[in-house]
Each structure stands twice: as C-alpha cells, then as structure tokens.
Amino acid sequence: MTSSRLPGFYKMKMSERLRRLAEQLDGEELRGLGQSATLPLANADAMIENAVGVLGLPVGIGLNFLINGEDVLVPMAVEEPSVIAAVSLAAKIAREGGGFKAEADEPRMIGQVQVTELANPDAARAAILRSREEILAAANALHPAMKMRGGGAKGLEVRLIKVGEETHAIVHLIVDTQEAMGANLINTMCEGVAPLIERVTAGRVRLRILSNLADLRLARASCAIPFEALADFGFSGAEVAHGIAEASRFADADPYRACTHNKGVMNGVDAVALATGNDWRAIEAGAHAFAARNGKYEPLTRWRVEHGSLRGSTELPIQVGTVGGAVKANPLIPVLLRMMGDPNTRKLAGIMAAVGLAQNMAALRALGTVGIQKGHMALHARSVAVSAGAKGTAVEEVARALIAAGEIKLHRAQEILAKLVAAPEAT
Ligand code: NDP
C-alpha cells in the first residue's frame, strides 16, 4: 500500500522526490512527472479555440492524508505558495485522530428545462408528470450506453417558478452520470427532450442546461483531532482548538468572514480539481450557491470542541468526473489519478472534501493563533524571488534576504538580486 507519509519530502530536490516516489509507485505512475511540457501543443489546439500556447502550473503532492483508513497521495495543481505545505501539515495533525472519514452521494446531477408561455402552469406541471416515463425514456435513448452502465436519466421533478409576471414550469431531469461530471451528456438530454415537453405542455421551451447547484451530489468529510496534536506556536492544544472553533463561529455569524473561510476550503478543492482535469468553475459555482442555500451565505465547514478533541466537518457539492471532459486531454492527468489509486468519482469527491476540510483547518489554526503571514510570507518570498528573475540557488538566497529585511516586495527582490549578481559573495 502507498504511504502518504514522506518525511522530509519538502526539503528534497525535485529529482530526489521523484526517486522517493519511485520506491512505492511503478514507472507508469510517474510518467510525465519531473517534466514541464506535459500538455502537447496539438492537444491544447484541440481543447480550446484560438489556442496560441500552453500555460504551465506547478503540480505538487498533498502528503499525510489518511482517508477512511487508507493512505492517499493527493496531486494538487496550484500557483499559490503555502497551500500544499499547509494542507500537508493539517493532514499530518488529523492523522493523530485517525485521519478523515469521507463519503459522497451517488453522482446524480440536475438538468433544467425551462417551459414558458404557459396558459395554465398547474395543468402543464400535471401533464409533464403524467409523461414522466416517456420523457425519461426519450432522455435515455440519447445516451443508451449510460443506461447500460447503470446510470442515465432516473428522476423527474417540476417546479413552478414566478419569473417576472409569468409562471414558468422548470423541469428537473435527475441524471445518474456514473463516472462522468455529466454536463455535456445532461445538456444533450435536456435539448433532446424539449420537443416532447413542448408537445405535452403546449408551452415554449427556452433554456435547456444542467444546474451547477449539484445538491444531490454532496461530498462529506469529518475528523476528530485530540488536543495534544494541536499544540504549537507556544499555545496549548486546547487553546488552538478553541481558537479554531471560535473562528468557525465567526464565519457562521458573518458572510464577509464566511466568504474568506470558504476561499480557504476551495484552495484545496480547486487544486485537486485542476490536477484531475476537472472543471473547477463548476465546482466553485456549486459550492458557493450551496453555501447560500439557507438564504444567508454560510461557511462550508464547521469546527467545534467536544470531549477533549476538535471536531471538524464539511458538506459541499462536488461535481467531478474520472472520464470525459479534459481528463484524457492532458496526458499527465491519468498519471496523477493513478498516483491517487485511480479513485472512482465518489471516492474522488470524498477525497476532495477531506482536502477542503484540511485546508480550512490549516488556515484557522494559524489565524486563531499567530496569524497566517508568518508561515505564508516565507513561502511567498520564494515566489517573489522567482518573479524578480532569481534562478537556482539564488531563489533561496533572495528569499532569505527578503525575510531578513522584513519587506517581501518585488522591487526589494530585484535590488537584492542585482547585488547578488554584481557581488555573489557579498550577500
Ligand atoms: P463528456 O461528454 O466529455 O464525457 C462523458 C461521456 O463519457 C459520457 O457521456 C459517456 O459517453 C462516456 N463514458 C465512458 N465511460 C463512462 C463511465 N464509466 N461513466 C460515465 N460516462 C462514461 O463529459 P461530461 O458529460 O461529463 O461533461 C463534462 C464537461 O462539460 C466538462 O469539460 C465541463 O467543463 C463541460 N461543461 C460544463 C458546463 C457547466 O458546468 N455548466 C456546461 C457545458 C460544458 P457514452 O455513454 O457515449 O460512452
């Protein structure tokens, strides 16, 4: 079994990290790692319109994750320093309490068909419900392989919604998308059943597209961390735990805080979405709409102190696929999925929920004690050094000098680098 505990990984050179990974993964699982141009131009050209190049993004590994008793190496693609360091530390702390429990619902997504110009909305609603089986059969006829896999259109609901002066019938097709995120296949179904719905309602169909508020496809994660595992920065474990719980209550009370709280959760979720070829905008849209489902924007995670431990939990929609979309378009993505143990979509969604919870814990742990800047700025200094043009060993030298100067600014990094280049021994 792969271990996600790789002590000292962060201090190694990239080549050493790859050697360390090779001790527990086979060559196929590492193919493409350690290279920068992993998305061929031809693929890029086929993926989007007006393509002119490829933008690289660092891929790292979130370490120390123990999820449902299994070690998982979590690939994360992200440009922001400190995200991976923070999540790996939080996962290490959570291990002390047995790691994370995680699960996800069946992959059921909602497709919407908007029916307008209805003389009698209630009668239209009844007519659609009477034609339920015919509509589902028509949807499934457009994607017969989905039904054979055990998925496809399985449910139908009708909501009457006032839009301006009119009442529209909004048909929800509930589709089991199996291993796919499902947007394209649902959109095909929604467009395909529109003529039938127009016929039975005598109305006019307008929009036909999935809803990214994927609240039938929720993922959940939780953890319970003993106080001892939390002691740090000169604070006792109990103090850190209470600081995290208090920060959680602040997010409950204030949408301005809840928004930033959730940004921290999504730092982790989005990085895994990108590394696994998933549509992070869809996940973001779904997560924030879900956060506002009670009429007030709320945090996606909650932390409380109970029986000498800190307990955290999260629930959010995670609409991901392990097939379709961009999963196969970038040859590195199947490699990264294999490194995770080739999870199916439900397992992947559970892992992402655990990563979001860990990411949030890391932020609150620092915010409730010494603040995030101490840890963050050290890593940020390296990015600033690179932005100033530092290369190789100069990156660390410039970063160290920036931290010592207490001013992590680009112009300062450029001055330090210029001095270093002029007189390498002087700095
Ligand atoms: P695709 O259409 O790319 O792929 C899904 C297809 O994969 C299925 O229809 C199915 O086709 C095939 N497939 C093969 N094996 C399986 C399996 N085990 N389980 C399920 N399907 C399987 O992707 P999606 O429909 O998932 O759409 C996702 C894409 O849509 C993303 O790239 C997203 O960015 C984009 N998108 C998102 C929107 C949004 O979020 N609002 C809107 C529009 C597009 P078959 O049955 O024929 O084999």
Coordinates of C-alpha atoms and ligand atoms in Angstrom, one line a residue:
M1 CA 0.0 0.0 0.0
T2 CA 1.2 3.5 -0.8
S3 CA 2.2 5.6 2.2
S4 CA 1.3 9.2 2.2
R5 CA 3.8 9.9 4.9
L6 CA 7.0 11.0 3.2
P7 CA 9.1 12.8 5.9
G8 CA 11.4 15.5 4.6
F9 CA 9.8 15.5 1.2
Y10 CA 9.6 19.3 1.1
K11 CA 13.3 19.7 1.7
M12 CA 14.4 17.3 -1.1
K13 CA 15.4 18.4 -4.6
M14 CA 12.7 17.5 -7.2
S15 CA 14.8 14.6 -8.6
E16 CA 15.1 13.2 -5.1
R17 CA 11.3 13.5 -4.6
L18 CA 10.7 11.5 -7.8
R19 CA 13.2 8.8 -6.6
R20 CA 11.4 8.7 -3.3
L21 CA 8.0 8.2 -5.1
A22 CA 9.6 5.6 -7.3
E23 CA 10.2 3.5 -4.2
Q24 CA 6.5 2.9 -3.8
L25 CA 5.0 3.6 -7.3
D26 CA 5.8 2.0 -10.6
G27 CA 7.3 3.8 -13.6
E28 CA 3.9 4.2 -15.3
E29 CA 2.6 6.0 -12.3
L30 CA 5.4 8.5 -12.6
R31 CA 5.4 9.0 -16.3
G32 CA 5.4 12.8 -17.1
L33 CA 6.3 13.9 -13.6
G34 CA 9.6 15.9 -13.5
Q35 CA 8.9 17.4 -16.9
S36 CA 7.4 20.8 -17.7
A37 CA 5.9 20.4 -21.2
T38 CA 3.3 17.8 -20.4
L39 CA 0.4 19.2 -22.5
P40 CA 1.3 18.8 -26.2
L41 CA 0.5 21.8 -28.3
A42 CA -1.7 19.7 -30.6
N43 CA -3.9 18.7 -27.6
A44 CA -4.1 22.3 -26.5
D45 CA -5.1 23.4 -30.0
A46 CA -7.9 20.7 -30.0
M47 CA -9.1 21.6 -26.5
I48 CA -9.9 25.3 -26.9
E49 CA -10.4 27.9 -29.6
N50 CA -7.7 30.4 -30.8
A51 CA -5.1 28.5 -28.9
V52 CA -1.6 30.0 -29.1
G53 CA 0.3 28.1 -26.4
V54 CA 0.2 26.3 -23.1
L55 CA 0.3 27.9 -19.6
G56 CA 2.2 25.8 -17.1
L57 CA 1.1 25.4 -13.4
P58 CA 3.1 23.7 -10.7
V59 CA 1.8 20.2 -9.6
G60 CA 2.7 19.1 -6.0
I61 CA 1.6 16.4 -3.7
G62 CA -0.6 16.9 -0.6
L63 CA 1.0 14.5 1.9
N64 CA 0.0 12.7 5.1
F65 CA -3.6 12.1 4.1
L66 CA -5.3 9.1 5.8
I67 CA -8.9 8.9 4.5
N68 CA -11.2 6.1 5.6
G69 CA -8.1 4.3 6.9
E70 CA -6.3 4.5 3.5
D71 CA -3.2 6.5 2.8
V72 CA -3.7 8.7 -0.3
L73 CA -1.2 10.8 -2.2
V74 CA -3.1 13.9 -3.3
P75 CA -2.0 15.6 -6.5
M76 CA -2.6 19.4 -6.4
A77 CA -2.1 21.9 -9.2
V78 CA -1.9 25.4 -7.8
E79 CA 0.0 28.7 -8.3
E80 CA -0.3 29.9 -4.7
P81 CA 2.6 29.3 -2.3
S82 CA 1.8 27.6 1.0
V83 CA -1.4 25.8 0.0
I84 CA 0.3 22.4 -0.2
A85 CA 2.6 22.9 2.8
A86 CA -0.4 23.9 4.9
V87 CA -2.7 21.1 3.8
S88 CA 0.0 18.5 4.3
L89 CA 0.6 19.8 7.9
A90 CA -3.1 19.7 8.6
A91 CA -3.4 16.2 7.3
K92 CA -0.5 15.2 9.5
I93 CA -2.2 16.6 12.5
A94 CA -5.5 14.9 11.6
R95 CA -3.7 11.6 11.4
E96 CA -3.3 11.8 15.2
G97 CA -7.0 11.4 15.4
G98 CA -7.2 8.6 12.8
G99 CA -7.3 10.9 9.7
F100 CA -10.5 11.7 7.9
K101 CA -13.8 10.0 7.2
A102 CA -15.2 10.8 3.8
E103 CA -18.0 9.8 1.6
A104 CA -20.0 11.1 -1.4
D105 CA -23.6 10.7 -2.7
E106 CA -24.3 8.8 -5.9
P107 CA -23.3 11.0 -8.9
R108 CA -26.8 12.4 -9.6
M109 CA -26.9 15.8 -11.4
I110 CA -29.8 18.0 -12.3
G111 CA -30.6 19.2 -15.8
Q112 CA -33.1 22.0 -16.2
V113 CA -35.7 22.6 -19.0
Q114 CA -37.5 25.9 -18.7
V115 CA -41.0 25.9 -20.1
T116 CA -42.6 29.4 -20.8
E117 CA -45.7 30.8 -22.3
L118 CA -48.0 28.5 -20.3
A119 CA -51.7 29.3 -20.3
N120 CA -52.2 27.1 -17.2
P121 CA -48.9 26.3 -15.3
D122 CA -50.6 23.8 -12.9
A123 CA -52.1 21.8 -15.8
A124 CA -48.7 21.9 -17.6
R125 CA -47.0 20.6 -14.5
A126 CA -49.5 17.8 -14.2
A127 CA -49.1 16.9 -17.9
I128 CA -45.3 16.7 -17.6
L129 CA -45.6 14.5 -14.5
R130 CA -48.1 12.2 -16.4
S131 CA -45.5 11.9 -19.2
R132 CA -42.6 11.2 -16.8
E133 CA -41.8 7.7 -18.2
E134 CA -41.9 8.9 -21.8
I135 CA -39.6 11.8 -21.1
L136 CA -37.1 9.7 -19.2
A137 CA -37.1 7.1 -22.0
A138 CA -36.5 9.9 -24.6
A139 CA -33.6 11.2 -22.5
N140 CA -32.1 7.8 -22.1
A141 CA -32.5 7.0 -25.8
L142 CA -30.0 9.8 -26.4
H143 CA -27.4 8.1 -24.2
P144 CA -28.1 4.4 -24.3
A145 CA -24.6 3.4 -23.0
M146 CA -25.3 5.4 -19.8
K147 CA -28.3 3.3 -19.0
M148 CA -26.4 0.1 -19.8
R149 CA -23.8 1.2 -17.2
G150 CA -26.5 1.6 -14.6
G151 CA -26.8 5.3 -15.0
G152 CA -28.9 7.7 -17.1
A153 CA -32.0 9.8 -16.5
K154 CA -33.7 8.4 -13.4
G155 CA -36.0 11.0 -12.0
L156 CA -38.1 14.0 -12.9
E157 CA -39.4 16.9 -10.9
V158 CA -41.3 20.0 -11.9
R159 CA -41.1 23.3 -10.1
L160 CA -43.3 26.3 -10.9
I161 CA -41.4 29.5 -10.6
K162 CA -42.5 33.1 -11.0
V163 CA -40.3 34.9 -13.5
G164 CA -41.4 38.5 -13.8
E165 CA -45.1 38.4 -14.5
E166 CA -45.1 34.9 -15.9
T167 CA -45.1 31.5 -14.1
H168 CA -42.7 29.0 -15.8
A169 CA -42.5 25.3 -15.3
I170 CA -38.9 24.2 -14.6
V171 CA -38.4 20.5 -15.3
H172 CA -35.6 18.9 -13.4
L173 CA -34.2 15.8 -15.1
I174 CA -32.2 13.8 -12.4
V175 CA -29.4 12.0 -14.2
D176 CA -27.0 9.5 -12.8
T177 CA -23.8 10.4 -14.6
Q178 CA -21.7 7.4 -13.3
E179 CA -18.0 8.2 -13.8
A180 CA -18.6 11.5 -15.7
M181 CA -19.1 15.0 -14.4
G182 CA -22.0 15.0 -16.7
A183 CA -22.5 18.5 -18.1
N184 CA -22.4 17.5 -21.8
L185 CA -24.5 14.4 -21.5
I186 CA -27.1 16.2 -19.5
N187 CA -27.2 19.1 -21.9
T188 CA -27.8 16.7 -24.7
M189 CA -30.6 15.1 -22.8
C190 CA -32.2 18.4 -21.9
E191 CA -32.1 19.6 -25.5
G192 CA -33.4 16.2 -26.7
V193 CA -36.5 16.1 -24.5
A194 CA -37.5 19.7 -25.2
P195 CA -39.8 19.0 -28.2
L196 CA -41.7 16.3 -26.2
I197 CA -42.1 18.7 -23.3
E198 CA -43.4 21.4 -25.6
R199 CA -45.9 19.0 -27.1
V200 CA -47.3 17.8 -23.7
T201 CA -47.5 21.4 -22.2
A202 CA -48.3 23.4 -25.3
G203 CA -45.7 25.8 -23.9
R204 CA -42.4 27.1 -25.3
V205 CA -39.1 25.7 -24.0
R206 CA -36.3 28.2 -23.5
L207 CA -33.2 27.2 -21.5
R208 CA -32.0 23.6 -21.5
I209 CA -28.9 23.1 -19.5
L210 CA -27.6 21.4 -16.3
S211 CA -27.6 23.1 -12.9
N212 CA -24.3 23.5 -11.2
L213 CA -26.1 23.6 -7.9
A214 CA -25.4 19.9 -7.6
D215 CA -27.1 19.4 -4.3
L216 CA -27.9 15.8 -5.0
R217 CA -24.2 15.1 -5.3
L218 CA -22.8 16.1 -2.0
A219 CA -19.5 15.0 -0.5
R220 CA -18.8 15.0 3.2
A221 CA -15.7 14.7 5.3
S222 CA -15.1 14.8 9.0
C223 CA -12.2 14.4 11.5
A224 CA -11.7 14.4 15.3
I225 CA -8.3 15.7 16.5
P226 CA -7.1 15.2 20.0
F227 CA -6.0 18.4 21.7
E228 CA -2.3 17.1 22.1
A229 CA -1.9 17.1 18.3
L230 CA -2.8 20.7 18.0
A231 CA -0.3 22.3 20.5
D232 CA 2.0 24.7 18.6
F233 CA 3.3 28.3 18.5
G234 CA 3.6 28.3 22.3
F235 CA -0.2 27.6 22.6
S236 CA -1.7 24.6 24.3
G237 CA -3.7 22.2 22.2
A238 CA -6.9 23.2 23.9
E239 CA -6.1 26.9 23.2
V240 CA -5.6 26.2 19.5
A241 CA -8.7 24.0 19.3
H242 CA -10.8 26.8 20.9
G243 CA -9.3 29.3 18.6
I244 CA -10.3 27.2 15.6
A245 CA -13.9 26.7 17.0
E246 CA -14.2 30.4 17.6
A247 CA -13.1 31.2 14.1
S248 CA -15.7 28.8 12.8
R249 CA -18.4 30.6 14.8
F250 CA -17.2 33.9 13.4
A251 CA -17.7 32.5 9.9
D252 CA -21.2 31.3 10.9
A253 CA -22.1 34.8 12.0
D254 CA -20.6 37.0 9.3
P255 CA -20.8 36.4 5.5
Y256 CA -17.7 38.7 5.0
R257 CA -15.7 36.2 7.0
A258 CA -17.6 33.1 5.7
C259 CA -16.5 34.1 2.1
T260 CA -12.8 34.1 3.0
H261 CA -13.3 30.9 5.1
N262 CA -14.7 29.2 2.0
K263 CA -11.9 30.6 -0.2
G264 CA -9.5 28.7 2.0
V265 CA -11.6 25.5 1.7
M266 CA -11.7 25.9 -2.1
N267 CA -7.9 26.5 -2.3
G268 CA -7.6 22.7 -1.7
V269 CA -10.6 21.5 -3.6
D270 CA -9.8 23.5 -6.7
A271 CA -6.1 22.4 -6.7
V272 CA -7.2 18.7 -6.8
A273 CA -9.9 19.6 -9.4
L274 CA -7.2 21.1 -11.6
A275 CA -4.8 18.2 -11.1
T276 CA -7.5 15.7 -12.0
G277 CA -8.7 17.5 -15.1
N278 CA -12.0 18.6 -13.6
D279 CA -14.0 21.8 -14.2
W280 CA -13.2 23.9 -11.1
R281 CA -15.5 26.7 -12.2
A282 CA -18.4 24.3 -12.0
I283 CA -17.3 23.1 -8.5
E284 CA -16.8 26.7 -7.4
A285 CA -20.3 27.8 -8.6
G286 CA -21.9 24.8 -6.9
A287 CA -20.1 25.3 -3.7
H288 CA -20.9 29.0 -3.3
A289 CA -24.6 28.5 -4.3
F290 CA -24.8 25.7 -1.7
A291 CA -23.2 27.9 0.9
A292 CA -26.1 30.4 0.4
R293 CA -28.9 27.8 0.3
N294 CA -30.4 28.9 3.6
G295 CA -30.9 32.5 2.4
K296 CA -27.6 33.6 4.0
Y297 CA -24.1 32.9 2.9
E298 CA -22.6 30.4 5.3
P299 CA -19.3 28.5 5.9
L300 CA -18.8 25.2 4.1
T301 CA -17.0 23.7 7.1
R302 CA -17.7 23.7 10.8
W303 CA -15.5 23.1 13.8
R304 CA -16.4 22.5 17.4
V305 CA -14.7 21.4 20.6
E306 CA -16.1 18.2 22.1
H307 CA -14.8 15.6 24.6
G308 CA -11.2 16.9 24.6
S309 CA -11.0 16.9 20.8
L310 CA -11.5 19.3 17.9
R311 CA -14.2 18.0 15.5
G312 CA -14.5 19.3 12.0
S313 CA -16.9 18.5 9.3
T314 CA -17.8 19.7 5.8
E315 CA -20.5 19.0 3.3
L316 CA -20.5 20.5 -0.2
P317 CA -21.5 19.6 -3.8
I318 CA -18.5 18.2 -5.7
Q319 CA -19.3 17.6 -9.4
V320 CA -16.3 15.7 -10.7
G321 CA -15.6 13.0 -13.3
T322 CA -12.9 10.5 -13.9
V323 CA -13.8 10.2 -17.6
G324 CA -14.8 12.8 -20.2
G325 CA -14.1 16.5 -20.1
A326 CA -10.4 17.3 -20.0
V327 CA -9.4 14.1 -18.1
K328 CA -7.7 12.4 -21.1
A329 CA -6.8 15.5 -23.0
N330 CA -3.8 16.2 -20.8
P331 CA -1.6 13.0 -20.6
L332 CA -0.4 14.0 -17.1
I333 CA -3.9 13.7 -15.6
P334 CA -4.3 9.9 -15.9
V335 CA -0.8 9.6 -14.3
L336 CA -1.9 11.8 -11.4
L337 CA -5.2 9.9 -11.0
R338 CA -3.2 6.6 -10.9
M339 CA -1.0 8.1 -8.2
M340 CA -4.2 8.6 -6.1
G341 CA -5.0 4.9 -6.6
D342 CA -7.5 5.5 -9.5
P343 CA -10.4 6.6 -7.4
N344 CA -13.9 6.5 -8.9
T345 CA -15.9 9.7 -8.9
R346 CA -17.5 9.2 -5.5
K347 CA -14.2 8.4 -3.9
L348 CA -12.5 11.3 -5.6
A349 CA -15.3 13.6 -4.3
G350 CA -14.8 12.3 -0.8
I351 CA -11.0 12.9 -1.0
M352 CA -11.6 16.5 -2.2
A353 CA -14.0 17.1 0.7
A354 CA -11.3 15.9 3.1
V355 CA -8.7 18.1 1.4
G356 CA -11.0 21.1 1.7
L357 CA -11.6 20.4 5.4
A358 CA -7.8 20.0 6.0
Q359 CA -7.0 23.2 4.1
N360 CA -9.5 25.1 6.1
M361 CA -8.1 23.7 9.4
A362 CA -4.6 24.8 8.5
A363 CA -5.8 28.3 7.9
L364 CA -7.9 28.6 11.0
R365 CA -5.1 27.0 13.1
A366 CA -2.8 29.8 12.1
L367 CA -5.4 32.6 12.1
G368 CA -6.6 31.6 15.6
T369 CA -3.0 31.9 16.9
V370 CA -0.1 33.7 15.3
G371 CA -1.8 34.7 12.0
I372 CA -1.1 33.3 8.6
Q373 CA 1.6 35.7 7.5
K374 CA 4.4 34.1 9.4
G375 CA 4.3 30.8 7.5
H376 CA 2.9 32.3 4.3
M377 CA 5.4 35.0 3.8
A378 CA 8.4 32.7 3.9
L379 CA 6.9 30.8 1.0
H380 CA 5.6 33.9 -0.7
A381 CA 9.2 35.3 -0.6
R382 CA 10.3 32.4 -2.9
S383 CA 7.7 33.4 -5.4
V384 CA 8.7 37.0 -5.3
A385 CA 12.3 36.0 -5.7
V386 CA 11.4 34.0 -8.8
S387 CA 9.3 36.9 -10.1
A388 CA 12.3 39.1 -9.7
G389 CA 14.3 36.8 -12.0
A390 CA 16.2 34.7 -9.4
K391 CA 17.2 31.2 -10.6
G392 CA 18.7 28.1 -8.9
T393 CA 20.3 28.7 -5.5
A394 CA 19.7 32.5 -5.9
V395 CA 16.0 31.8 -5.2
E396 CA 16.6 30.8 -1.6
E397 CA 19.3 33.5 -1.1
V398 CA 17.0 36.3 -2.3
A399 CA 14.0 34.8 -0.3
R400 CA 16.1 34.7 2.9
A401 CA 17.3 38.3 2.4
L402 CA 13.7 39.5 1.8
I403 CA 12.5 37.8 5.0
A404 CA 15.5 39.3 6.9
A405 CA 14.7 42.7 5.5
G406 CA 11.0 42.3 6.6
E407 CA 9.9 43.6 3.2
I408 CA 8.7 41.0 0.7
K409 CA 8.3 43.2 -2.3
L410 CA 9.3 42.8 -5.9
H411 CA 11.4 45.9 -6.1
R412 CA 13.3 44.8 -3.0
A413 CA 13.9 41.4 -4.5
Q414 CA 15.2 43.0 -7.7
E415 CA 17.6 45.1 -5.7
I416 CA 18.8 42.1 -3.7
L417 CA 19.2 40.0 -6.9
A418 CA 21.1 42.8 -8.7
K419 CA 23.6 43.0 -5.7
L420 CA 23.9 39.2 -5.7
V421 CA 24.7 39.1 -9.4
A422 CA 27.2 42.0 -9.0
A423 CA 29.0 40.6 -6.0
P424 CA 27.9 36.9 -5.3
E425 CA 29.9 36.7 -2.0
A426 CA 28.6 39.9 -0.6
T427 CA 25.0 38.7 0.3
Ligands
NDP1 P1 -18.0 14.2 -21.7 O1 -19.2 14.4 -22.6 O2 -16.7 14.7 -22.3 O3 -17.9 12.7 -21.4 C1 -18.9 12.0 -20.8 C2 -19.1 10.7 -21.6 O4 -18.1 9.8 -21.3 C3 -20.4 10.1 -21.3 O5 -21.4 10.7 -22.0 C4 -20.1 8.7 -21.8 O6 -20.4 8.6 -23.2 C5 -18.6 8.5 -21.7 N1 -18.2 7.5 -20.7 C6 -17.3 6.5 -20.8 N2 -17.3 5.7 -19.7 C7 -18.1 6.3 -18.8 C8 -18.5 5.9 -17.4 N3 -18.0 4.9 -16.8 N4 -19.4 6.7 -16.8 C9 -19.9 7.8 -17.4 N5 -19.6 8.1 -18.7 C10 -18.7 7.4 -19.4 O7 -18.2 14.9 -20.3 P2 -19.3 15.3 -19.4 O8 -20.7 15.0 -20.0 O9 -19.0 14.7 -18.1 O10 -19.2 16.9 -19.4 C11 -18.1 17.5 -18.7 C12 -17.6 18.6 -19.4 O11 -18.6 19.6 -19.7 C13 -16.5 19.4 -18.7 O12 -15.4 19.5 -19.5 C14 -17.2 20.8 -18.4 O13 -16.2 21.8 -18.4 C15 -18.1 20.9 -19.6 N6 -19.2 21.8 -19.4 C16 -19.6 22.3 -18.2 C17 -20.7 23.1 -18.1 C18 -21.2 23.6 -16.8 O14 -20.6 23.1 -15.8 N7 -22.1 24.5 -16.6 C19 -21.5 23.5 -19.3 C20 -21.1 22.8 -20.5 C21 -20.0 22.0 -20.6 P3 -21.0 7.2 -23.8 O15 -22.2 6.9 -22.9 O16 -21.4 7.6 -25.2 O17 -19.9 6.2 -23.8

